[in-house]
PDB file of C-alpha atoms in Angstrom:
ATOM      1  CA  MET A 645       0.040   0.098  -0.046  1.00  0.00           C
ATOM      2  CA  THR A 646       2.926   2.496   0.101  1.00  0.00           C
ATOM      3  CA  GLN A 647       3.955   2.344  -3.679  1.00  0.00           C
ATOM      4  CA  LEU A 648       1.665   5.094  -4.517  1.00  0.00           C
ATOM      5  CA  THR A 649       2.834   7.218  -1.410  1.00  0.00           C
ATOM      6  CA  ASP A 650       6.370   6.561  -2.361  1.00  0.00           C
ATOM      7  CA  ASP A 651       5.908   7.986  -6.039  1.00  0.00           C
ATOM      8  CA  ALA A 652       4.033  11.048  -4.534  1.00  0.00           C
ATOM      9  CA  ALA A 653       6.968  13.163  -4.983  1.00  0.00           C
ATOM     10  CA  ALA A 654       7.313  12.056  -8.826  1.00  0.00           C
ATOM     11  CA  ILE A 655       3.239  12.864  -9.304  1.00  0.00           C
ATOM     12  CA  ASP A 656       3.367  16.501  -8.506  1.00  0.00           C
ATOM     13  CA  PRO A 657       0.524  17.909 -10.978  1.00  0.00           C
ATOM     14  CA  THR A 658       1.488  21.343 -10.489  1.00  0.00           C
ATOM     15  CA  SER A 659       5.397  20.604 -11.778  1.00  0.00           C
ATOM     16  CA  GLU A 660       4.566  21.519 -15.263  1.00  0.00           C
ATOM     17  CA  ALA A 661       4.601  24.817 -16.497  1.00  0.00           C
ATOM     18  CA  ASP A 662       0.708  26.168 -17.343  1.00  0.00           C
ATOM     19  CA  ASP A 663       1.586  26.218 -20.878  1.00  0.00           C
ATOM     20  CA  GLY A 664       1.312  22.729 -22.278  1.00  0.00           C
ATOM     21  CA  GLY A 665       1.922  20.939 -18.760  1.00  0.00           C
ATOM     22  CA  ALA A 666      -1.951  19.899 -18.731  1.00  0.00           C
ATOM     23  CA  ALA A 667      -1.359  16.296 -20.447  1.00  0.00           C
ATOM     24  CA  THR A 668       1.248  15.512 -18.393  1.00  0.00           C
ATOM     25  CA  ARG A 669      -0.509  16.417 -15.114  1.00  0.00           C
ATOM     26  CA  ARG A 670      -3.549  14.183 -16.544  1.00  0.00           C
ATOM     27  CA  ALA A 671      -1.222  11.255 -17.148  1.00  0.00           C
ATOM     28  CA  ASN A 672       0.656  11.788 -13.738  1.00  0.00           C
ATOM     29  CA  TRP A 673      -2.860  11.636 -11.974  1.00  0.00           C
ATOM     30  CA  LEU A 674      -3.937   8.677 -14.037  1.00  0.00           C
ATOM     31  CA  ARG A 675      -0.731   6.978 -13.353  1.00  0.00           C
ATOM     32  CA  ALA A 676      -1.383   7.580  -9.505  1.00  0.00           C
ATOM     33  CA  GLY A 677      -5.036   5.999 -10.481  1.00  0.00           C
ATOM     34  CA  VAL A 678      -3.369   2.934 -11.631  1.00  0.00           C
ATOM     35  CA  LEU A 679      -0.999   2.414  -8.947  1.00  0.00           C
ATOM     36  CA  GLY A 680      -3.413   2.938  -6.466  1.00  0.00           C
ATOM     37  CA  ALA A 681      -6.006   0.443  -8.191  1.00  0.00           C
ATOM     38  CA  ASN A 682      -3.379  -1.934  -8.335  1.00  0.00           C
ATOM     39  CA  ASP A 683      -2.543  -1.694  -4.536  1.00  0.00           C
ATOM     40  CA  GLY A 684      -5.927  -1.944  -3.881  1.00  0.00           C
ATOM     41  CA  ILE A 685      -6.517  -5.535  -6.125  1.00  0.00           C
ATOM     42  CA  VAL A 686      -3.189  -6.874  -4.665  1.00  0.00           C
ATOM     43  CA  SER A 687      -3.953  -6.020  -0.680  1.00  0.00           C
ATOM     44  CA  VAL A 688      -7.707  -6.848  -0.422  1.00  0.00           C
ATOM     45  CA  ALA A 689      -7.064  -9.982  -2.861  1.00  0.00           C
ATOM     46  CA  ALA A 690      -4.039 -11.163  -0.490  1.00  0.00           C
ATOM     47  CA  ILE A 691      -6.316 -10.635   2.599  1.00  0.00           C
ATOM     48  CA  VAL A 692      -9.509 -12.194   1.238  1.00  0.00           C
ATOM     49  CA  VAL A 693      -7.601 -15.260  -0.072  1.00  0.00           C
ATOM     50  CA  GLY A 694      -5.512 -15.921   2.940  1.00  0.00           C
ATOM     51  CA  VAL A 695      -8.895 -15.910   4.765  1.00  0.00           C
ATOM     52  CA  ALA A 696     -10.521 -18.181   2.281  1.00  0.00           C
ATOM     53  CA  GLY A 697      -7.506 -20.547   2.955  1.00  0.00           C
ATOM     54  CA  ALA A 698      -8.485 -20.833   6.514  1.00  0.00           C
ATOM     55  CA  THR A 699     -12.162 -21.148   6.196  1.00  0.00           C
ATOM     56  CA  SER A 700     -14.708 -21.711   3.598  1.00  0.00           C
ATOM     57  CA  ARG A 701     -17.193 -19.771   5.602  1.00  0.00           C
ATOM     58  CA  GLY A 702     -18.446 -16.339   3.895  1.00  0.00           C
ATOM     59  CA  GLY A 703     -18.847 -14.365   6.845  1.00  0.00           C
ATOM     60  CA  PRO A 704     -15.160 -13.889   7.740  1.00  0.00           C
ATOM     61  CA  ILE A 705     -13.913 -13.973   4.229  1.00  0.00           C
ATOM     62  CA  LEU A 706     -16.575 -11.001   3.600  1.00  0.00           C
ATOM     63  CA  VAL A 707     -15.744  -9.069   7.085  1.00  0.00           C
ATOM     64  CA  ALA A 708     -11.766  -9.698   6.300  1.00  0.00           C
ATOM     65  CA  GLY A 709     -12.574  -8.364   2.799  1.00  0.00           C
ATOM     66  CA  LEU A 710     -14.193  -5.341   4.237  1.00  0.00           C
ATOM     67  CA  ALA A 711     -11.807  -3.884   6.791  1.00  0.00           C
ATOM     68  CA  ALA A 712      -9.038  -4.471   3.889  1.00  0.00           C
ATOM     69  CA  LEU A 713     -10.956  -2.529   1.738  1.00  0.00           C
ATOM     70  CA  ILE A 714     -11.912   0.428   3.967  1.00  0.00           C
ATOM     71  CA  GLY A 715      -8.835   0.144   6.086  1.00  0.00           C
ATOM     72  CA  GLY A 716      -6.539   0.216   2.807  1.00  0.00           C
ATOM     73  CA  ALA A 717      -8.412   3.066   1.143  1.00  0.00           C
ATOM     74  CA  VAL A 718      -8.165   5.198   4.398  1.00  0.00           C
ATOM     75  CA  SER A 719      -4.533   4.163   4.849  1.00  0.00           C
ATOM     76  CA  MET A 720      -3.768   5.339   1.286  1.00  0.00           C
ATOM     77  CA  ALA A 721      -5.597   8.864   1.554  1.00  0.00           C
ATOM     78  CA  LEU A 722      -3.887   9.049   4.758  1.00  0.00           C
ATOM     79  CA  GLY A 723      -0.606   8.548   3.422  1.00  0.00           C
ATOM     80  CA  GLU A 724      -0.706  10.383   0.270  1.00  0.00           C
ATOM     81  CA  TYR A 725      -2.443  13.967   2.432  1.00  0.00           C
ATOM     82  CA  VAL A 726       0.571  13.747   4.287  1.00  0.00           C
ATOM     83  CA  SER A 727       2.866  13.048   1.505  1.00  0.00           C
ATOM     84  CA  VAL A 728       1.502  15.801  -0.722  1.00  0.00           C
ATOM     85  CA  SER A 729       1.165  18.515   2.410  1.00  0.00           C
ATOM     86  CA  SER A 730       4.875  17.657   3.244  1.00  0.00           C
ATOM     87  CA  GLN A 731       5.587  18.293  -0.618  1.00  0.00           C
ATOM     88  CA  ARG A 732       3.602  21.444  -0.718  1.00  0.00           C
ATOM     89  CA  ASP A 733       5.268  22.834   2.603  1.00  0.00           C
ATOM     90  CA  SER A 734       8.617  22.312   0.945  1.00  0.00           C
ATOM     91  CA  GLN A 735       7.701  24.019  -2.018  1.00  0.00           C
ATOM     92  CA  ARG A 736       6.275  27.028  -0.161  1.00  0.00           C
ATOM     93  CA  ALA A 737       9.646  27.174   1.783  1.00  0.00           C
ATOM     94  CA  ALA A 738      11.743  26.680  -1.000  1.00  0.00           C
ATOM     95  CA  ARG A 739      10.286  28.456  -3.891  1.00  0.00           C
ATOM     96  CA  GLY A 740       7.709  30.555  -2.425  1.00  0.00           C
ATOM     97  CA  ARG A 741       4.672  29.559  -4.638  1.00  0.00           C
ATOM     98  CA  ARG A 742       1.426  31.141  -4.852  1.00  0.00           C
ATOM     99  CA  PRO A 743      -1.402  28.361  -3.396  1.00  0.00           C
ATOM    100  CA  HIS A 744      -2.782  28.044  -6.806  1.00  0.00           C
ATOM    101  CA  GLU A 745       0.191  26.662  -7.983  1.00  0.00           C
ATOM    102  CA  GLU A 746       0.727  23.797  -5.300  1.00  0.00           C
ATOM    103  CA  ALA A 747      -0.171  20.239  -5.069  1.00  0.00           C
ATOM    104  CA  ASN A 748      -3.691  19.794  -3.412  1.00  0.00           C
ATOM    105  CA  PRO A 749      -3.321  17.153  -0.654  1.00  0.00           C
ATOM    106  CA  TRP A 750      -7.150  16.632  -0.264  1.00  0.00           C
ATOM    107  CA  SER A 751      -7.108  16.051  -3.899  1.00  0.00           C
ATOM    108  CA  ALA A 752      -4.115  13.602  -3.765  1.00  0.00           C
ATOM    109  CA  ALA A 753      -5.787  11.803  -0.825  1.00  0.00           C
ATOM    110  CA  SER A 754      -9.270  11.476  -2.382  1.00  0.00           C
ATOM    111  CA  ALA A 755      -7.914  10.293  -5.553  1.00  0.00           C
ATOM    112  CA  SER A 756      -5.780   7.562  -3.963  1.00  0.00           C
ATOM    113  CA  ALA A 757      -8.462   6.219  -1.768  1.00  0.00           C
ATOM    114  CA  VAL A 758     -10.905   6.103  -4.739  1.00  0.00           C
ATOM    115  CA  ALA A 759      -8.420   4.285  -6.861  1.00  0.00           C
ATOM    116  CA  PHE A 760      -7.710   2.120  -3.976  1.00  0.00           C
ATOM    117  CA  LEU A 761     -11.440   1.108  -3.723  1.00  0.00           C
ATOM    118  CA  CYS A 762     -12.033   0.441  -7.299  1.00  0.00           C
ATOM    119  CA  GLY A 763      -9.367  -1.983  -7.487  1.00  0.00           C
ATOM    120  CA  GLY A 764      -9.984  -3.628  -4.108  1.00  0.00           C
ATOM    121  CA  VAL A 765     -13.578  -4.064  -4.832  1.00  0.00           C
ATOM    122  CA  LEU A 766     -12.900  -6.592  -7.931  1.00  0.00           C
ATOM    123  CA  PRO A 767     -11.448  -9.373  -5.728  1.00  0.00           C
ATOM    124  CA  LEU A 768     -13.944  -8.750  -2.627  1.00  0.00           C
ATOM    125  CA  LEU A 769     -17.038  -9.170  -5.123  1.00  0.00           C
ATOM    126  CA  ALA A 770     -15.203 -12.189  -6.903  1.00  0.00           C
ATOM    127  CA  ILE A 771     -14.610 -13.884  -3.488  1.00  0.00           C
ATOM    128  CA  THR A 772     -17.862 -13.162  -2.025  1.00  0.00           C
ATOM    129  CA  LEU A 773     -20.488 -13.631  -5.025  1.00  0.00           C
ATOM    130  CA  LEU A 774     -18.920 -17.106  -6.031  1.00  0.00           C
ATOM    131  CA  GLY A 775     -19.692 -20.426  -4.458  1.00  0.00           C
ATOM    132  CA  ALA A 776     -17.124 -22.099  -2.054  1.00  0.00           C
ATOM    133  CA  SER A 777     -15.909 -24.806  -4.558  1.00  0.00           C
ATOM    134  CA  ILE A 778     -14.874 -22.104  -6.977  1.00  0.00           C
ATOM    135  CA  ARG A 779     -14.277 -19.286  -5.141  1.00  0.00           C
ATOM    136  CA  ILE A 780     -10.243 -19.011  -4.536  1.00  0.00           C
ATOM    137  CA  PRO A 781      -9.579 -20.244  -8.371  1.00  0.00           C
ATOM    138  CA  ALA A 782     -11.905 -17.747  -9.838  1.00  0.00           C
ATOM    139  CA  THR A 783     -10.754 -14.821  -7.597  1.00  0.00           C
ATOM    140  CA  VAL A 784      -7.296 -15.507  -8.597  1.00  0.00           C
ATOM    141  CA  VAL A 785      -7.916 -15.344 -12.235  1.00  0.00           C
ATOM    142  CA  VAL A 786      -9.826 -12.096 -11.875  1.00  0.00           C
ATOM    143  CA  VAL A 787      -6.897 -10.444 -10.008  1.00  0.00           C
ATOM    144  CA  LEU A 788      -4.080 -11.934 -12.115  1.00  0.00           C
ATOM    145  CA  ILE A 789      -6.283 -10.434 -15.244  1.00  0.00           C
ATOM    146  CA  ALA A 790      -6.909  -7.187 -13.503  1.00  0.00           C
ATOM    147  CA  LEU A 791      -3.182  -7.142 -12.366  1.00  0.00           C
ATOM    148  CA  GLY A 792      -1.968  -7.668 -16.094  1.00  0.00           C
ATOM    149  CA  LEU A 793      -4.110  -4.545 -17.123  1.00  0.00           C
ATOM    150  CA  THR A 794      -3.181  -2.255 -14.502  1.00  0.00           C
ATOM    151  CA  GLY A 795       0.775  -3.402 -15.525  1.00  0.00           C
ATOM    152  CA  ALA A 796      -0.070  -2.832 -19.012  1.00  0.00           C
ATOM    153  CA  ILE A 797      -1.685   0.576 -18.179  1.00  0.00           C
ATOM    154  CA  GLY A 798       0.973   1.865 -15.878  1.00  0.00           C
ATOM    155  CA  ALA A 799       3.563   0.708 -18.579  1.00  0.00           C
ATOM    156  CA  ARG A 800       1.861   2.720 -21.104  1.00  0.00           C
ATOM    157  CA  LEU A 801       1.645   5.605 -19.209  1.00  0.00           C
ATOM    158  CA  GLY A 802       5.467   5.436 -18.294  1.00  0.00           C
ATOM    159  CA  GLY A 803       6.200   5.098 -21.970  1.00  0.00           C
ATOM    160  CA  ALA A 804       7.733   1.455 -21.760  1.00  0.00           C
ATOM    161  CA  ARG A 805       7.233  -1.575 -23.441  1.00  0.00           C
ATOM    162  CA  PRO A 806       4.279  -3.633 -21.761  1.00  0.00           C
ATOM    163  CA  LEU A 807       5.630  -7.000 -21.114  1.00  0.00           C
ATOM    164  CA  ARG A 808       7.855  -6.626 -18.490  1.00  0.00           C
ATOM    165  CA  PRO A 809       5.930  -4.272 -16.591  1.00  0.00           C
ATOM    166  CA  THR A 810       2.954  -6.638 -16.947  1.00  0.00           C
ATOM    167  CA  LEU A 811       4.622  -9.637 -15.609  1.00  0.00           C
ATOM    168  CA  ARG A 812       6.455  -8.064 -12.887  1.00  0.00           C
ATOM    169  CA  THR A 813       2.803  -6.958 -11.740  1.00  0.00           C
ATOM    170  CA  VAL A 814       1.166 -10.256 -12.145  1.00  0.00           C
ATOM    171  CA  ILE A 815       3.909 -12.673 -10.736  1.00  0.00           C
ATOM    172  CA  GLY A 816       3.777 -10.270  -8.031  1.00  0.00           C
ATOM    173  CA  GLY A 817       0.470 -10.024  -7.488  1.00  0.00           C
ATOM    174  CA  GLY A 818       0.341 -14.318  -7.629  1.00  0.00           C
ATOM    175  CA  LEU A 819       3.230 -14.294  -5.093  1.00  0.00           C
ATOM    176  CA  ALA A 820       1.055 -12.490  -2.733  1.00  0.00           C
ATOM    177  CA  LEU A 821      -1.966 -14.828  -3.491  1.00  0.00           C
ATOM    178  CA  LEU A 822       0.036 -17.941  -2.749  1.00  0.00           C
ATOM    179  CA  LEU A 823       1.482 -16.788   0.210  1.00  0.00           C
ATOM    180  CA  THR A 824      -1.518 -15.562   1.895  1.00  0.00           C
ATOM    181  CA  PHE A 825      -3.325 -18.593   0.501  1.00  0.00           C
ATOM    182  CA  LEU A 826      -0.554 -20.987   2.492  1.00  0.00           C
ATOM    183  CA  ILE A 827      -0.506 -18.971   5.440  1.00  0.00           C
ATOM    184  CA  GLY A 828      -4.485 -19.426   5.781  1.00  0.00           C
ATOM    185  CA  HIS A 829      -4.382 -22.763   4.672  1.00  0.00           C
ATOM    186  CA  LEU A 830      -1.720 -23.734   7.512  1.00  0.00           C
ATOM    187  CA  LEU A 831      -3.425 -21.997   9.920  1.00  0.00           C
ATOM    188  CA  GLY A 832      -6.925 -23.328   9.198  1.00  0.00           C
ATOM    189  CA  ALA A 833      -5.539 -26.733   9.038  1.00  0.00           C
ATOM    190  CA  THR A 834      -4.042 -26.448  12.583  1.00  0.00           C
ATOM    191  CA  GLY A 835      -7.310 -25.122  14.053  1.00  0.00           C
ATOM    192  CA  ILE A 836      -5.881 -21.782  14.801  1.00  0.00           C
ATOM    193  CA  ALA A 837      -8.141 -19.839  12.525  1.00  0.00           C
TER     194      ALA A 837
END
């Protein structure tokens, strides 16, 4: 969940000159949205797949998924708000920028939260709406497809060839799902969960 916050310094919608920087600013915010959605997909999916590895009961999976969705969105929003506020304070101190030229922490926070929610709702819906027998494999497929899309979109926005970033995103997300499922399964098998 910190990837978007770490990139906040590089995603300053006011860093371009007013004459022609609008397209770049839009692309930066779209890129931030893709990263936020990616974080939502991976974070929520890893939690619900981990819980589903421990129990087949839908209630605990739904509660964990909702907690991950809301907690993650709030965490992303707070991280962006703090990051952009610090950036704005530095800009004021260093350059004496006027308020209309500064990054808007509230805008960044809300964009981050919305992006996380949009991404995180996919695995939550997949795992809660499907039957217990196909719940986990179908969620994994939905998540890997969504990660492939976010990886390709992020690569395109960054001007990179899509294969490597897409594979990196899909493999990383797949590993997160595998590890959390195994931990959930082990805890469920031992009776701890």
